[in-house]
XYZ file of C-alpha atoms in Angstrom:
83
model
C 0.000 0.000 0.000
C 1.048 3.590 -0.349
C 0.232 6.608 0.941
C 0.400 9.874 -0.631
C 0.369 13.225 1.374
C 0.979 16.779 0.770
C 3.881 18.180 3.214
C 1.933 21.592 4.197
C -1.182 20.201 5.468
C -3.617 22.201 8.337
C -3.145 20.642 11.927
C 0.208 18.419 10.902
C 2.642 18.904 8.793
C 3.979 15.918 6.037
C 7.286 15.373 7.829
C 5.424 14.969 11.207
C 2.791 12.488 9.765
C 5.447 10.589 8.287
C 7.120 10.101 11.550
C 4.241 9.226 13.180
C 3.246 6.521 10.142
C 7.472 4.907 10.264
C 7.116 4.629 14.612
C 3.851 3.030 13.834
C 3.687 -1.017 13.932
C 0.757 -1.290 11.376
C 1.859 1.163 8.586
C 5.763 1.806 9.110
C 6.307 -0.636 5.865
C 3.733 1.204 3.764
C 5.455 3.525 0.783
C 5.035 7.309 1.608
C 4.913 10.068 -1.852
C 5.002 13.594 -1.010
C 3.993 16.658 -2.932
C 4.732 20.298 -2.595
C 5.365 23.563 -4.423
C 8.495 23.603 -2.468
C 11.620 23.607 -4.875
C 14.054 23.632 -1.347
C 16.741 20.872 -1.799
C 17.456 21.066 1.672
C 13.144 20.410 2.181
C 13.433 17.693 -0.149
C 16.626 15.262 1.222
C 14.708 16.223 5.185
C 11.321 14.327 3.645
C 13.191 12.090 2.297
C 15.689 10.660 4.868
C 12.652 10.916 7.357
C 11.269 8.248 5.597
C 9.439 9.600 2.397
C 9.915 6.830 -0.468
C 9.473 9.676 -3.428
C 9.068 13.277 -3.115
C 7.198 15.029 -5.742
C 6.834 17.926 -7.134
C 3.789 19.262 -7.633
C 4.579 21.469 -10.787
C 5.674 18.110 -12.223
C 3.076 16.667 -14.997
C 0.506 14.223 -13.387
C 1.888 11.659 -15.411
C 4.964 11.854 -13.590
C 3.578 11.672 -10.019
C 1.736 8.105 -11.389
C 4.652 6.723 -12.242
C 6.271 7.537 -8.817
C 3.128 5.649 -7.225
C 2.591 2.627 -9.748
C 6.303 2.209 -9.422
C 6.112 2.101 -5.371
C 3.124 -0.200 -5.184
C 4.838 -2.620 -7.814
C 7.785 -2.502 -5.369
C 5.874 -2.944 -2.574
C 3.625 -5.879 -3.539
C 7.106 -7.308 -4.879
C 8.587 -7.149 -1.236
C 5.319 -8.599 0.540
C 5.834 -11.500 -2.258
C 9.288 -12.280 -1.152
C 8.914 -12.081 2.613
C-alpha cells in the first residue's frame, strides 16, 4: 500500500505524519509520496531521509507523479511476495 500526502497540510505537517506513520507497527512498511510547491533541496533530502519513499513535485506533470506511485506499489507488492 502507499500513501500519498501533501507536506503543508492544516493541523500536521507531512514530515510529522510521516514520523508518526514509520514509529507506527501497522503502517511503518507502507510507501510514503510527497507533494509540494516547495523547490528547497534542503526540504526535499529532510522528507526524504525521514522516511518519504518519493518526493514530488507538484509542478511536475501528473503523469509523472503516477509513475512515482505505480512504481512504489509494484515494489511494494514485490517485497510482501518475497517475505
Amino acid at each position: 500500500s502507499v500513501i500519498v500526502t501533501d507536506m503543508h497540510m492544516d493541523g500536521m505537517n507531512g514530515k510529522e505524519l510521516v514520523r508518526h506513520l514509520r514509529e507506527s507497527e501497522e503502517f511503518r512498511n507502507l510507501g510514503i509520496v510527497m507533494f509540494s510547491t516547495d523547490r528547497e533541496t534542503e526540504l526535499k533530502i529532510d522528507a526524504i531521509t525521514h522516511g518519504v519513499d518519493h518526493f514530488v513535485d507538484k509542478s511536475d506533470n501528473p503523469r509523472v507523479w503516477l509513475a512515482y506511485i505505480e512504481r512504489l506499489v509494484k515494489e511494494r507488492r514485490r517485497s510482501r511476495v518475497a517475505a
